[in-house]
XYZ file of C-alpha atoms in Angstrom:
56
model
C 2.973 -2.214 -15.595
C 0.851 -2.119 -18.144
C -1.016 0.998 -18.428
C -4.746 -0.726 -18.268
C -4.282 -1.502 -14.954
C -4.564 0.857 -11.786
C -1.304 1.456 -8.785
C -2.593 -1.331 -5.757
C 0.216 -0.633 -3.694
C 3.533 -2.124 -3.012
C 3.427 -5.994 -3.339
C -0.466 -6.082 -4.185
C -0.330 -6.088 -7.875
C -1.178 -9.620 -8.025
C -2.651 -11.719 -10.222
C -5.683 -12.199 -9.104
C -6.044 -8.406 -8.758
C -5.215 -7.479 -12.138
C -7.762 -10.581 -13.201
C -10.349 -9.597 -11.354
C -10.154 -5.449 -12.272
C -10.148 -6.042 -16.075
C -13.184 -8.661 -15.085
C -15.147 -6.073 -14.449
C -17.343 -3.394 -16.642
C -14.792 -0.949 -18.922
C -16.814 1.930 -17.686
C -15.653 0.650 -13.602
C -12.660 0.057 -14.379
C -12.709 4.013 -16.082
C -13.018 5.772 -13.179
C -11.480 3.337 -11.090
C -7.722 4.262 -12.941
C -9.342 8.189 -12.714
C -10.100 8.693 -9.406
C -8.823 5.817 -7.093
C -5.990 6.697 -5.415
C -4.242 3.534 -4.453
C -5.668 0.124 -3.598
C -4.249 -1.726 -0.939
C -6.064 -4.728 -1.231
C -8.500 -6.945 -3.033
C -10.821 -6.466 -0.526
C -10.966 -3.010 -0.893
C -10.605 -3.575 -5.051
C -14.031 -5.480 -4.663
C -15.419 -2.221 -2.393
C -15.280 -0.202 -4.798
C -16.389 -2.014 -8.130
C -19.273 -3.235 -5.843
C -19.949 0.126 -5.252
C -19.351 1.178 -8.469
C -21.775 -0.628 -10.144
C -23.967 -0.657 -7.945
C -25.273 2.972 -9.698
C -24.251 1.592 -12.499
C-alpha cells in the first residue's frame, strides 16, 4: 500500500476511498494519517474529514 494512504481496515482500501482521501486538502490528509486509527468505511472517513475542515 502506498505510504500516502492510511489503512482503512480489512477490505476497505477501495479505489473510491483512496480517491476521496487523495482529494482532501493536504493538512487534512496529514492529520488523518497521524492521528486516526483504523477507519472502518468511507462514511467514517468523510465524517472525520468534514470535522477537520470545519475547524480550519
